[in-house]
Amino acid sequence: MGEAEQAEQPRRRARGGGGAARRASRSAVSFETARFIERNIPNLDILHDEALEIIETNVETVLEEIGVMFVENPAALERWRAAGADVKGERVHIPRGLARELVKTAPSKFTQIARNRARDVEIGGNSLVLAPVYGPPFVTDLKGGRRYATMADFEMFVKLGYMSKWLHHSGGTVCEPTDVPVNKRHLDMLYAHMTLSDKPYMGSVTDPSRAVDSVEMSKILFGADVVAENTVMTSLININSPLTFDSTMMGALEVYAEAGQASIISPFIVGGAMAPVSVAGTLTQCLAEGLAGVAYSQLVKAGSPAIMGAMVTSIDMNSGAPTFGTPETSQITYGMGQLTRRLGLPYRSSGSFTGAKIPDAQAGYETANSLNMGLLSGVNFMLHSCGWLEGGLASSPEKFVLDADQLGALHKIAEGVAVDENAQAMGALREVGPGGHFLGCEHTQDNYQSAFWRSGVLDYKPYETWAEDGSRSSFELAALKVDKMLSEYQQPALDPAINEALQAYIADKKAAMPDAFI
Amino acid sequence: MGEAEQAEQPRRRARGGGGAARRASRSAVSFETARFIERNIPNLDILHDEALEIIETNVETVLEEIGVMFVENPAALERWRAAGADVKGERVHIPRGLARELVKTAPSKFTQIARNRARDVEIGGNSLVLAPVYGPPFVTDLKGGRRYATMADFEMFVKLGYMSKWLHHSGGTVCEPTDVPVNKRHLDMLYAHMTLSDKPYMGSVTDPSRAVDSVEMSKILFGADVVAENTVMTSLININSPLTFDSTMMGALEVYAEAGQASIISPFIVGGAMAPVSVAGTLTQCLAEGLAGVAYSQLVKAGSPAIMGAMVTSIDMNSGAPTFGTPETSQITYGMGQLTRRLGLPYRSSGSFTGAKIPDAQAGYETANSLNMGLLSGVNFMLHSCGWLEGGLASSPEKFVLDADQLGALHKIAEGVAVDENAQAMGALREVGPGGHFLGCEHTQDNYQSAFWRSGVLDYKPYETWAEDGSRSSFELAALKVDKMLSEYQQPALDPAINEALQAYIADKKAAMPDAFI
């Protein structure tokens, strides 16, 4: 039972018991959130051992002979030099085996806590944590079409995420609120995650000072002692592929690692442009980058939580456009899962990826391809798991609810197959026998409510009923669902003193800086 | 190079060489068909050994204690009795281990030949053969909406299948041509497959006499000696779940087995209605039915090719509607793959399944879920791999080309990952180095044409271009693609004497029977 439902109960009781209470119970808003996925099924290992060893050997060659760049970051170069790397200018040549040795201090699994502790997530091992779309400057919806995203849109996505049962994490930049100054928007974004939801969230990475703000605001929300002893943020540190680590992202990483907060260290590779055009070549680069990045996080603070990331797409060689839900991306995602597990690190990849401009059939195919590969490649943290449209240029509320609904199917598949006596159903088979039917049998009556996952937004009606109801596409059905969800939204309770302290922190920070829009 | 292109060549040469020939070559219609898939990746085995053994033990209990019905078929009962079964009325109790022993004579892999022998398919082992939608009485398209299917629709689907690169098989009842008498339509349907395509096809199963017609027409097409020595048809024999084999379907099976032709022996189970509501219970029933059916095919003729089928959906317990692309279906499909491989039999399952009424996002999600599970569960023969809509009530030309396009992605994933020196791309990584880009490097130039699978129908344009072009959904883009394909269709060549003989056979048969519409 979710918070909203609990909050409703006294009112329902006041209205009287019996039939009225039962009707209220049936219509009560439930903001239930599922526990993060713990896979009870195997991963799909598409690379054989020899292929893994070839790639791992090549990775060491890349790190030693080609090296990686740490740009405008003398402290980073000093850390690498002290660790035994051969630093030439800003290029760091990492001796064979050093990065692999350094990442051993990173935890294979860690817990990110939420202010609603029932929503803590474990990241690593056989877990899968689902977080929403991150980064789009545009919003596309059925009513308004495509437009620049605003803070109102941002708040809407946080609300949808809070109400989505199968989404474990509130995420970070669910869209880029372009109506708020660049140097201040992170404050409003964090405040939205902290107050409109009670799920775990991500910190700002666009400047080291904004990472500091994220830590400070988290101390207000959780208490400084809690932040000192727990991971309360998992933030997205991007690598500039190929093989380059810039000072903005590394500055944010340093803040988070020193505060014991988690970072996803991840390239966003368009294969053929920012990495070789081959799967094995891209895997080599991707692993080299991830190893160098996670190793660096351990140089900053050994034991700080880090996630090996792989956000890889292919490219349409006709137009140069990035493409999504494609087979090469699946191969890379499966392969990086294997390589990351061999290192014992948590793995970030996959998402609700599509190049489609609207939530149409293309969006469905490409997204489902991506979500399935994410589940089966052993991803532990799936950013972009719902709401992604147009190659990440747009967030879509309709796609958000359609994707978030599909995430329910991942939970069910991951459960694996029960073979206890009830699941074996031999009694039902005997009772019904040849030519009978199972709808009325005792086993069906006992199990039907939990037997099958059911979509909360897709259409299961007969054709005639669907046509009478207006022949609505999924896009239209999802728009109705978005409206319904937002009309039922209720803010989770928060200590007013904490809320005021957050507001005061934000007001002080905003007053201290002139607005900047670049 | 496809037939159409070959046929064009003399004309192109006659028009003159040089530039004109090159232009003709670039614009020439190519009806290339990919070779059937040979998987170079592992299957996803979600059931552990203990679960498999529990289900297999329960299956033997079902076959022995509950038994299966062979209805209105005294010869079948006699065959079972002679094999050692305990026959009570029409119910056949199969002693533990007997069915498992009988299926050993069924080939683990067989070849179905096509009249264009370059399009022969191997069914079994690590192969995956893709065939189109089967059975819908309706057609839905963008222009005409939903209507009863006609013979003209049927011919259109055969043409689309012939022109679809990633589709290996012409299929059978691509839609149900309701404008032709029930007792004669199989003749027209077979004639369409035989003359409008040159891919392998399926025979009629709606009456044993129609199976005989299918064999006789195949003898005209291939020659009687070829049919005697080869599998030229793979036909769909449905089991009436639970545990019942009717005389129509068994009659057709008997005709095909005796002629050495292949049968898919398969239930179409709506879980919770025609099988227990649990995954393990449905797997038990499904395997019991398949084992009994394949065993019976071997009683008719030992060594005749048979495919173990599992066509399973879940049910929406709110409305009773069958649901598609759902997690329980995936679990059953993966599990049946494992159970079938343990028997060494070819496996039929999966398809482009959806409950959607139009090719929208729902269709995309559900279909991609189904296609991915089909690839990874080790399916050898995937009926319904394109064109399925509305729970199988409608065939859709737009969905046909969208799905058939996605089948290309399955081919690419199944290839596995190359790790040869070229694929390792170490030269490219050294050449480009940190901060560079790969688009212009030698390795990219050498490999870009084959590096990435590319959709032939989905939209990869930037938003602005897409909007200028009319903001078309995948449904609309697919409708344009259908029109283009049909306008470019060219019939494969066929010996006029064979064509006349087929027409004469059909005319004789039609003249010998009054029309029947039920």
CSV table of N, CA and C in Angstrom, one decimal, chain A residues 42 45 54 58 65 69 91 146 242 244 271-275 277-278 280-281 285 315-316 318 321 327-328 331 357 359-362 364-365 368-369 372 376 390 402-403 406 409 412-413 416 418 423-424 430 433-439 451-454 459-461 463 466 474, chain B residues 42 45 54 58 65 69 91 146 242 244 271-275 277-278 280-281 285 315-316 318 321 327-328 331 357 359-362 364-365 368-369 372 376 390 402-403 406 409 412-413 416 418 423-424 430 433-439 451-454 459-461 463 466 474:
chain,number,residue,atom,x,y,z
A,42,PRO,N,19.2,-16.4,-15.6
A,42,PRO,CA,20.6,-16.1,-16.0
A,42,PRO,C,20.7,-14.9,-16.9
A,45,ASP,N,25.1,-14.6,-22.1
A,45,ASP,CA,26.5,-14.3,-22.3
A,45,ASP,C,26.9,-14.7,-23.8
A,54,ILE,N,40.6,-11.7,-25.4
A,54,ILE,CA,41.2,-10.9,-26.5
A,54,ILE,C,40.9,-9.4,-26.2
A,58,ASN,N,43.5,-6.4,-25.2
A,58,ASN,CA,43.6,-5.2,-26.0
A,58,ASN,C,43.3,-3.9,-25.1
A,65,GLU,N,49.5,1.9,-24.0
A,65,GLU,CA,50.2,2.4,-25.2
A,65,GLU,C,49.5,3.7,-25.7
A,69,MET,N,43.3,10.8,-21.8
A,69,MET,CA,43.6,12.2,-21.5
A,69,MET,C,42.8,12.7,-20.2
A,91,ARG,N,48.3,13.4,-21.1
A,91,ARG,CA,48.0,12.0,-21.4
A,91,ARG,C,48.6,11.0,-20.4
A,146,ARG,N,6.2,19.4,-29.9
A,146,ARG,CA,7.6,19.4,-29.4
A,146,ARG,C,7.9,20.9,-29.1
A,242,PRO,N,36.6,9.6,-27.8
A,242,PRO,CA,37.3,8.5,-27.2
A,242,PRO,C,38.3,9.0,-26.1
A,244,THR,N,38.8,10.4,-23.2
A,244,THR,CA,39.1,11.8,-22.7
A,244,THR,C,38.2,12.0,-21.5
A,271,GLY,N,28.6,4.6,-32.0
A,271,GLY,CA,29.6,3.7,-32.6
A,271,GLY,C,29.9,4.2,-34.1
A,272,GLY,N,31.1,4.1,-34.4
A,272,GLY,CA,31.5,4.6,-35.8
A,272,GLY,C,31.9,6.0,-35.8
A,273,ALA,N,31.5,6.8,-34.8
A,273,ALA,CA,31.9,8.2,-34.7
A,273,ALA,C,32.8,8.4,-33.6
A,274,MET,N,32.4,8.0,-32.4
A,274,MET,CA,33.2,8.2,-31.2
A,274,MET,C,33.9,6.9,-30.7
A,275,ALA,N,33.7,5.8,-31.5
A,275,ALA,CA,34.4,4.6,-31.2
A,275,ALA,C,34.5,3.8,-32.6
A,277,VAL,N,34.0,1.3,-35.6
A,277,VAL,CA,32.7,0.9,-36.3
A,277,VAL,C,32.4,-0.6,-35.9
A,278,SER,N,33.3,-1.3,-35.3
A,278,SER,CA,33.1,-2.7,-35.0
A,278,SER,C,32.7,-2.9,-33.5
A,280,ALA,N,33.6,-5.4,-31.5
A,280,ALA,CA,34.7,-5.7,-30.6
A,280,ALA,C,35.6,-4.5,-30.3
A,281,GLY,N,35.8,-3.7,-31.3
A,281,GLY,CA,36.5,-2.4,-31.1
A,281,GLY,C,35.9,-1.5,-30.2
A,285,GLN,N,37.2,-0.1,-26.5
A,285,GLN,CA,37.3,1.3,-26.0
A,285,GLN,C,36.5,1.6,-24.8
A,315,ILE,N,25.2,3.9,-35.5
A,315,ILE,CA,25.0,5.1,-36.3
A,315,ILE,C,24.4,4.7,-37.7
A,316,ASP,N,23.6,5.6,-38.2
A,316,ASP,CA,23.1,5.3,-39.6
A,316,ASP,C,24.1,5.9,-40.6
A,318,ASN,N,24.2,6.2,-43.6
A,318,ASN,CA,23.6,7.1,-44.7
A,318,ASN,C,23.5,8.5,-44.2
A,321,ALA,N,23.0,9.8,-38.4
A,321,ALA,CA,22.1,9.9,-37.2
A,321,ALA,C,22.4,8.7,-36.3
A,327,PRO,N,20.7,-4.1,-33.5
A,327,PRO,CA,21.4,-5.3,-33.0
A,327,PRO,C,22.8,-5.1,-32.6
A,328,GLU,N,23.5,-4.2,-33.2
A,328,GLU,CA,24.9,-4.0,-32.7
A,328,GLU,C,25.0,-3.4,-31.3
A,331,GLN,N,24.5,-6.3,-29.0
A,331,GLN,CA,25.7,-7.1,-28.8
A,331,GLN,C,26.7,-6.4,-27.9
A,357,LYS,N,10.2,10.0,-33.3
A,357,LYS,CA,9.8,11.3,-32.9
A,357,LYS,C,8.6,11.4,-32.1
A,359,PRO,N,5.6,8.5,-29.9
A,359,PRO,CA,5.5,7.1,-29.4
A,359,PRO,C,4.7,6.3,-30.3
A,360,ASP,N,5.3,5.9,-31.4
A,360,ASP,CA,4.6,5.1,-32.5
A,360,ASP,C,5.2,3.6,-32.5
A,361,ALA,N,5.0,2.9,-33.5
A,361,ALA,CA,5.5,1.5,-33.6
A,361,ALA,C,7.0,1.5,-33.5
A,362,GLN,N,7.6,2.4,-34.2
A,362,GLN,CA,9.1,2.4,-34.1
A,362,GLN,C,9.6,2.6,-32.7
A,364,GLY,N,8.0,1.7,-30.1
A,364,GLY,CA,7.8,0.4,-29.4
A,364,GLY,C,8.8,-0.6,-29.7
A,365,TYR,N,9.1,-0.9,-30.9
A,365,TYR,CA,10.1,-1.9,-31.3
A,365,TYR,C,11.4,-1.6,-30.7
A,368,ALA,N,11.5,-1.7,-26.8
A,368,ALA,CA,11.4,-3.1,-26.3
A,368,ALA,C,12.7,-3.9,-26.5
A,369,ASN,N,13.3,-3.7,-27.7
A,369,ASN,CA,14.6,-4.3,-28.0
A,369,ASN,C,15.6,-3.9,-26.9
A,372,ASN,N,14.7,-5.3,-23.3
A,372,ASN,CA,15.0,-6.7,-23.1
A,372,ASN,C,16.5,-7.0,-23.0
A,376,LEU,N,18.5,-8.8,-19.8
A,376,LEU,CA,19.3,-10.0,-20.1
A,376,LEU,C,20.8,-9.8,-20.1
A,390,GLU,N,13.2,10.4,-29.4
A,390,GLU,CA,13.9,11.2,-30.4
A,390,GLU,C,15.4,11.2,-30.1
A,402,LEU,N,4.0,4.7,-21.0
A,402,LEU,CA,4.1,3.5,-21.7
A,402,LEU,C,5.3,2.6,-21.4
A,403,ASP,N,6.5,3.3,-21.3
A,403,ASP,CA,7.7,2.5,-21.0
A,403,ASP,C,7.6,2.0,-19.5
A,406,GLN,N,5.8,-1.1,-19.3
A,406,GLN,CA,6.6,-2.2,-19.8
A,406,GLN,C,7.6,-2.7,-18.7
A,409,ALA,N,6.8,-5.7,-16.9
A,409,ALA,CA,7.1,-7.0,-17.5
A,409,ALA,C,8.5,-7.5,-17.2
A,412,LYS,N,8.5,-9.2,-13.9
A,412,LYS,CA,7.9,-10.6,-13.9
A,412,LYS,C,8.9,-11.6,-14.5
A,413,ILE,N,9.5,-11.3,-15.6
A,413,ILE,CA,10.4,-12.2,-16.3
A,413,ILE,C,11.5,-12.5,-15.3
A,416,GLY,N,11.8,-15.4,-12.6
A,416,GLY,CA,12.0,-16.8,-12.9
A,416,GLY,C,10.7,-17.6,-12.8
A,418,ALA,N,8.5,-20.5,-11.0
A,418,ALA,CA,8.2,-21.3,-9.8
A,418,ALA,C,7.9,-22.7,-10.2
A,423,ALA,N,2.6,-24.3,-8.3
A,423,ALA,CA,2.9,-24.0,-9.6
A,423,ALA,C,2.8,-25.2,-10.6
A,424,GLN,N,3.1,-26.3,-10.1
A,424,GLN,CA,3.1,-27.5,-10.9
A,424,GLN,C,1.6,-27.8,-11.4
A,430,ARG,N,-5.5,-32.7,-13.5
A,430,ARG,CA,-6.3,-33.9,-13.2
A,430,ARG,C,-7.8,-33.5,-13.2
A,433,GLY,N,-8.8,-32.3,-17.1
A,433,GLY,CA,-8.7,-33.4,-18.0
A,433,GLY,C,-8.8,-33.0,-19.5
A,434,PRO,N,-8.7,-34.0,-20.4
A,434,PRO,CA,-8.8,-33.6,-21.8
A,434,PRO,C,-10.1,-33.0,-22.2
A,435,GLY,N,-10.0,-31.9,-23.0
A,435,GLY,CA,-11.2,-31.3,-23.5
A,435,GLY,C,-11.9,-30.3,-22.6
A,436,GLY,N,-11.5,-30.2,-21.4
A,436,GLY,CA,-12.2,-29.3,-20.4
A,436,GLY,C,-11.6,-27.9,-20.5
A,437,HIS,N,-12.0,-27.0,-19.6
A,437,HIS,CA,-11.4,-25.7,-19.6
A,437,HIS,C,-11.1,-25.3,-18.1
A,438,PHE,N,-10.1,-24.5,-18.0
A,438,PHE,CA,-9.4,-24.2,-16.7
A,438,PHE,C,-10.0,-22.9,-16.0
A,439,LEU,N,-10.8,-22.1,-16.7
A,439,LEU,CA,-11.2,-20.9,-16.2
A,439,LEU,C,-11.9,-21.0,-14.8
A,451,ALA,N,-1.3,-14.4,-11.2
A,451,ALA,CA,-0.7,-15.3,-12.2
A,451,ALA,C,-0.1,-14.5,-13.3
A,452,PHE,N,-0.8,-13.5,-13.8
A,452,PHE,CA,-0.3,-12.8,-15.0
A,452,PHE,C,-0.1,-11.3,-14.8
A,453,TRP,N,1.0,-10.9,-15.3
A,453,TRP,CA,1.3,-9.4,-15.3
A,453,TRP,C,0.2,-8.8,-16.2
A,454,ARG,N,-0.3,-7.6,-15.9
A,454,ARG,CA,-1.3,-7.0,-16.7
A,454,ARG,C,-0.8,-5.5,-16.9
A,459,ASP,N,-4.1,-1.5,-24.6
A,459,ASP,CA,-5.4,-1.9,-24.9
A,459,ASP,C,-5.6,-3.4,-25.0
A,460,TYR,N,-6.5,-4.0,-24.2
A,460,TYR,CA,-6.8,-5.4,-24.2
A,460,TYR,C,-8.3,-5.7,-24.7
A,461,LYS,N,-8.9,-4.6,-25.2
A,461,LYS,CA,-10.4,-4.7,-25.5
A,461,LYS,C,-10.6,-5.5,-26.8
A,463,TYR,N,-11.9,-5.7,-30.6
A,463,TYR,CA,-11.9,-4.7,-31.7
A,463,TYR,C,-13.1,-3.7,-31.6
A,466,TRP,N,-13.0,-1.3,-28.7
A,466,TRP,CA,-12.0,-0.4,-29.0
A,466,TRP,C,-12.4,0.7,-30.0
A,474,SER,N,-2.0,3.8,-28.8
A,474,SER,CA,-1.3,3.8,-27.5
A,474,SER,C,-0.9,5.2,-27.1
B,42,PRO,N,24.4,-18.1,-27.7
B,42,PRO,CA,23.7,-19.1,-26.8
B,42,PRO,C,22.2,-18.8,-26.7
B,45,ASP,N,18.6,-20.0,-21.1
B,45,ASP,CA,18.0,-21.2,-20.3
B,45,ASP,C,17.5,-20.7,-19.0
B,54,ILE,N,11.4,-31.9,-12.8
B,54,ILE,CA,10.1,-32.0,-12.2
B,54,ILE,C,9.0,-31.9,-13.3
B,58,ASN,N,6.4,-34.9,-14.3
B,58,ASN,CA,4.9,-34.6,-14.4
B,58,ASN,C,4.3,-34.9,-15.7
B,65,GLU,N,-1.5,-41.2,-16.5
B,65,GLU,CA,-2.7,-41.2,-15.6
B,65,GLU,C,-3.9,-40.5,-16.2
B,69,MET,N,-6.9,-37.6,-25.6
B,69,MET,CA,-8.0,-38.0,-26.4
B,69,MET,C,-7.6,-38.0,-27.9
B,91,ARG,N,-9.8,-42.4,-25.0
B,91,ARG,CA,-8.7,-41.9,-24.3
B,91,ARG,C,-7.5,-42.8,-24.3
B,146,ARG,N,-10.4,-2.0,-41.2
B,146,ARG,CA,-10.5,-3.5,-40.9
B,146,ARG,C,-11.7,-4.0,-41.7
B,242,PRO,N,-7.2,-28.7,-23.7
B,242,PRO,CA,-6.2,-29.5,-23.2
B,242,PRO,C,-6.3,-31.0,-23.8
B,244,THR,N,-6.3,-32.9,-26.4
B,244,THR,CA,-7.2,-33.5,-27.3
B,244,THR,C,-6.7,-33.4,-28.8
B,271,GLY,N,-3.3,-19.4,-21.8
B,271,GLY,CA,-3.0,-19.8,-20.5
B,271,GLY,C,-4.0,-19.4,-19.5
B,272,GLY,N,-4.5,-20.3,-18.6
B,272,GLY,CA,-5.5,-19.9,-17.7
B,272,GLY,C,-6.9,-20.4,-18.2
B,273,ALA,N,-7.0,-20.5,-19.5
B,273,ALA,CA,-8.3,-21.0,-20.1
B,273,ALA,C,-8.1,-22.4,-20.6
B,274,MET,N,-7.1,-22.6,-21.5
B,274,MET,CA,-6.9,-24.0,-22.1
B,274,MET,C,-5.7,-24.7,-21.4
B,275,ALA,N,-5.1,-24.1,-20.4
B,275,ALA,CA,-4.1,-24.7,-19.7
B,275,ALA,C,-4.1,-24.1,-18.3
B,277,VAL,N,-3.1,-21.9,-15.0
B,277,VAL,CA,-2.8,-20.5,-14.9
B,277,VAL,C,-1.4,-20.3,-14.6
B,278,SER,N,-0.6,-21.3,-14.2
B,278,SER,CA,0.8,-21.2,-13.9
B,278,SER,C,1.7,-21.6,-15.0
B,280,ALA,N,4.6,-23.3,-14.9
B,280,ALA,CA,5.1,-24.6,-14.8
B,280,ALA,C,4.0,-25.6,-15.2
B,281,GLY,N,2.7,-25.3,-14.8
B,281,GLY,CA,1.6,-26.2,-15.2
B,281,GLY,C,1.4,-26.1,-16.7
B,285,GLN,N,1.6,-29.3,-19.5
B,285,GLN,CA,0.6,-29.6,-20.5
B,285,GLN,C,1.1,-29.5,-21.9
B,315,ILE,N,-3.6,-14.6,-20.5
B,315,ILE,CA,-5.0,-14.1,-20.6
B,315,ILE,C,-5.1,-12.9,-19.6
B,316,ASP,N,-5.9,-11.9,-20.1
B,316,ASP,CA,-6.2,-10.8,-19.2
B,316,ASP,C,-7.4,-11.2,-18.3
B,318,ASN,N,-9.1,-9.8,-16.3
B,318,ASN,CA,-10.2,-8.8,-16.1
B,318,ASN,C,-11.3,-9.0,-17.2
B,321,ALA,N,-9.6,-11.6,-22.4
B,321,ALA,CA,-8.9,-11.5,-23.7
B,321,ALA,C,-7.5,-12.1,-23.6
B,327,PRO,N,5.2,-11.2,-20.0
B,327,PRO,CA,6.3,-11.9,-19.4
B,327,PRO,C,6.1,-13.4,-19.2
B,328,GLU,N,4.9,-13.8,-18.9
B,328,GLU,CA,4.6,-15.2,-18.7
B,328,GLU,C,4.8,-16.0,-20.0
B,331,GLN,N,8.4,-16.6,-20.5
B,331,GLN,CA,8.9,-17.6,-19.6
B,331,GLN,C,8.5,-19.0,-20.2
B,357,LYS,N,-4.7,-3.1,-32.1
B,357,LYS,CA,-5.6,-3.1,-33.3
B,357,LYS,C,-5.0,-2.5,-34.5
B,359,PRO,N,-0.9,-0.9,-36.0
B,359,PRO,CA,0.5,-0.9,-35.7
B,359,PRO,C,1.0,0.4,-35.0
B,360,ASP,N,0.7,0.4,-33.7
B,360,ASP,CA,1.1,1.5,-32.8
B,360,ASP,C,2.2,1.1,-31.9
B,361,ALA,N,2.4,1.9,-30.8
B,361,ALA,CA,3.4,1.6,-29.9
B,361,ALA,C,3.2,0.3,-29.2
B,362,GLN,N,1.9,0.0,-28.8
B,362,GLN,CA,1.6,-1.3,-28.2
B,362,GLN,C,2.1,-2.4,-29.1
B,364,GLY,N,4.4,-2.4,-31.3
B,364,GLY,CA,5.8,-2.4,-31.3
B,364,GLY,C,6.4,-3.1,-30.1
B,365,TYR,N,6.0,-2.7,-28.9
B,365,TYR,CA,6.5,-3.3,-27.7
B,365,TYR,C,6.2,-4.8,-27.7
B,368,ALA,N,8.1,-6.8,-30.4
B,368,ALA,CA,9.6,-6.9,-30.1
B,368,ALA,C,9.8,-7.8,-28.9
B,369,ASN,N,9.0,-7.7,-27.9
B,369,ASN,CA,9.1,-8.7,-26.8
B,369,ASN,C,9.1,-10.1,-27.3
B,372,ASN,N,12.2,-11.0,-29.7
B,372,ASN,CA,13.4,-11.3,-28.9
B,372,ASN,C,13.4,-12.6,-28.2
B,376,LEU,N,16.0,-15.9,-28.7
B,376,LEU,CA,16.8,-16.3,-27.5
B,376,LEU,C,16.3,-17.6,-26.9
B,390,GLU,N,-3.9,-7.7,-33.8
B,390,GLU,CA,-5.2,-7.9,-33.1
B,390,GLU,C,-5.3,-9.3,-32.6
B,402,LEU,N,6.8,-3.7,-41.3
B,402,LEU,CA,7.5,-3.3,-40.1
B,402,LEU,C,8.1,-4.5,-39.4
B,403,ASP,N,7.4,-5.5,-39.2
B,403,ASP,CA,7.9,-6.7,-38.6
B,403,ASP,C,9.0,-7.3,-39.4
B,406,GLN,N,12.2,-5.7,-38.8
B,406,GLN,CA,12.8,-6.1,-37.5
B,406,GLN,C,13.5,-7.5,-37.6
B,409,ALA,N,17.1,-7.5,-37.8
B,409,ALA,CA,17.9,-7.3,-36.5
B,409,ALA,C,18.2,-8.6,-35.9
B,412,LYS,N,21.2,-10.2,-37.4
B,412,LYS,CA,22.5,-9.6,-37.1
B,412,LYS,C,22.9,-10.0,-35.6
B,413,ILE,N,21.9,-10.0,-34.7
B,413,ILE,CA,22.2,-10.4,-33.3
B,413,ILE,C,22.7,-11.9,-33.3
B,416,GLY,N,26.4,-13.2,-33.8
B,416,GLY,CA,27.4,-13.2,-32.7
B,416,GLY,C,28.5,-12.1,-33.0
B,418,ALA,N,32.2,-10.9,-33.9
B,418,ALA,CA,33.5,-11.2,-34.5
B,418,ALA,C,34.6,-10.6,-33.7
B,423,ALA,N,38.0,-6.9,-36.7
B,423,ALA,CA,37.0,-6.5,-35.7
B,423,ALA,C,37.6,-5.9,-34.5
B,424,GLN,N,38.8,-6.3,-34.1
B,424,GLN,CA,39.4,-5.7,-32.9
B,424,GLN,C,39.7,-4.3,-33.1
B,430,ARG,N,44.5,3.2,-32.4
B,430,ARG,CA,45.8,3.9,-32.4
B,430,ARG,C,45.7,5.1,-33.3
B,433,GLY,N,43.1,7.9,-31.5
B,433,GLY,CA,43.6,8.4,-30.2
B,433,GLY,C,42.6,9.1,-29.4
B,434,PRO,N,43.0,9.6,-28.2
B,434,PRO,CA,42.1,10.3,-27.4
B,434,PRO,C,41.6,11.6,-28.0
B,435,GLY,N,40.3,11.9,-27.9
B,435,GLY,CA,39.7,13.1,-28.4
B,435,GLY,C,39.5,13.2,-29.9
B,436,GLY,N,39.9,12.2,-30.7
B,436,GLY,CA,39.7,12.3,-32.1
B,436,GLY,C,38.3,11.8,-32.5
B,437,HIS,N,38.1,11.5,-33.8
B,437,HIS,CA,36.8,10.9,-34.2
B,437,HIS,C,37.1,9.9,-35.3
B,438,PHE,N,36.2,8.9,-35.4
B,438,PHE,CA,36.4,7.7,-36.1
B,438,PHE,C,35.8,7.7,-37.5
B,439,LEU,N,34.9,8.8,-37.8
B,439,LEU,CA,34.2,8.7,-39.1
B,439,LEU,C,35.1,8.6,-40.3
B,451,ALA,N,28.9,-2.7,-41.4
B,451,ALA,CA,29.1,-2.7,-39.9
B,451,ALA,C,27.7,-2.7,-39.2
B,452,PHE,N,26.8,-1.9,-39.6
B,452,PHE,CA,25.5,-1.7,-38.9
B,452,PHE,C,24.3,-2.2,-39.7
B,453,TRP,N,23.5,-2.9,-39.1
B,453,TRP,CA,22.2,-3.2,-39.7
B,453,TRP,C,21.4,-1.9,-39.8
B,454,ARG,N,20.7,-1.8,-40.9
B,454,ARG,CA,19.9,-0.5,-41.1
B,454,ARG,C,18.5,-0.9,-41.4
B,459,ASP,N,12.1,5.5,-39.3
B,459,ASP,CA,12.6,6.9,-39.6
B,459,ASP,C,13.9,7.2,-38.8
B,460,TYR,N,14.9,7.6,-39.5
B,460,TYR,CA,16.2,8.0,-38.9
B,460,TYR,C,16.5,9.5,-39.1
B,461,LYS,N,15.5,10.2,-39.6
B,461,LYS,CA,15.8,11.6,-39.9
B,461,LYS,C,15.8,12.5,-38.7
B,463,TYR,N,14.5,15.6,-36.5
B,463,TYR,CA,13.1,16.1,-36.2
B,463,TYR,C,12.6,17.0,-37.3
B,466,TRP,N,11.9,15.3,-40.6
B,466,TRP,CA,10.7,14.5,-40.4
B,466,TRP,C,9.4,15.3,-40.3
B,474,SER,N,5.2,5.5,-37.9
B,474,SER,CA,5.7,4.3,-38.5
B,474,SER,C,4.5,3.6,-39.4
